[in-house]
Amino acid sequence: MRAKRCGRCVGWLVLGFLLFLAAPTPAPGPPLLTPTATDTSVPAIGRTWPVGTRPVVLRGWEPPATVYGRGHRGVDLSAPPGSPVRAVAAGRVSFAGKVAGRGVVSVALTGTDLRTTYEPVTASVEKGDEVEAGEMVGTVAPTGSHCPTACVHWGLLRGETYLDPLSLLPPWLLHRGPSRLLPVLGVPLPA
């Protein structure tokens, strides 16, 4: 009796294995989202900061370990409510409206597959508008910020992948100024 049951189990296992091998391969679907880009190269095409001249970075970019993992998918820049928000590079406005109650402006950057986002912003542009680097796209909204003080969340995306928006800015915009040579005191001059 026991041998019959064992024989049936083995038969079902063999049949299941054969069906598994004979099953058609599923068609490849769209690629899964990745938390960080495989191509993280970003051209330094930015010509201005989104707010101010050298705003304080309240919180930097912290890429998540997984698609839905914890992290910070942009940069928070200190800016008082009502401050102008400017496009960092030339492009076309791909979105201007509310998302989850916050004003958002998104700009697809000319000649690239990149887009920048700014929030919370009261938009002064509409979808489809062409903007130049430094052109105002809105003002910092008085409410809706996730920062402890007023700020603008600036994001950068390639497709659905978030990148570090500071990588758009050339080195001369990121640094506080040119290097300076200072005198060395107490060292005799060469004869």
CSV table of C-alpha atoms in Angstrom, one decimal, residues 85 148 161:
chain,number,residue,atom,x,y,z
A,85,VAL,CA,12.3,79.5,-8.7
A,148,PRO,CA,11.6,72.0,8.8
A,161,THR,CA,15.4,56.8,-12.3
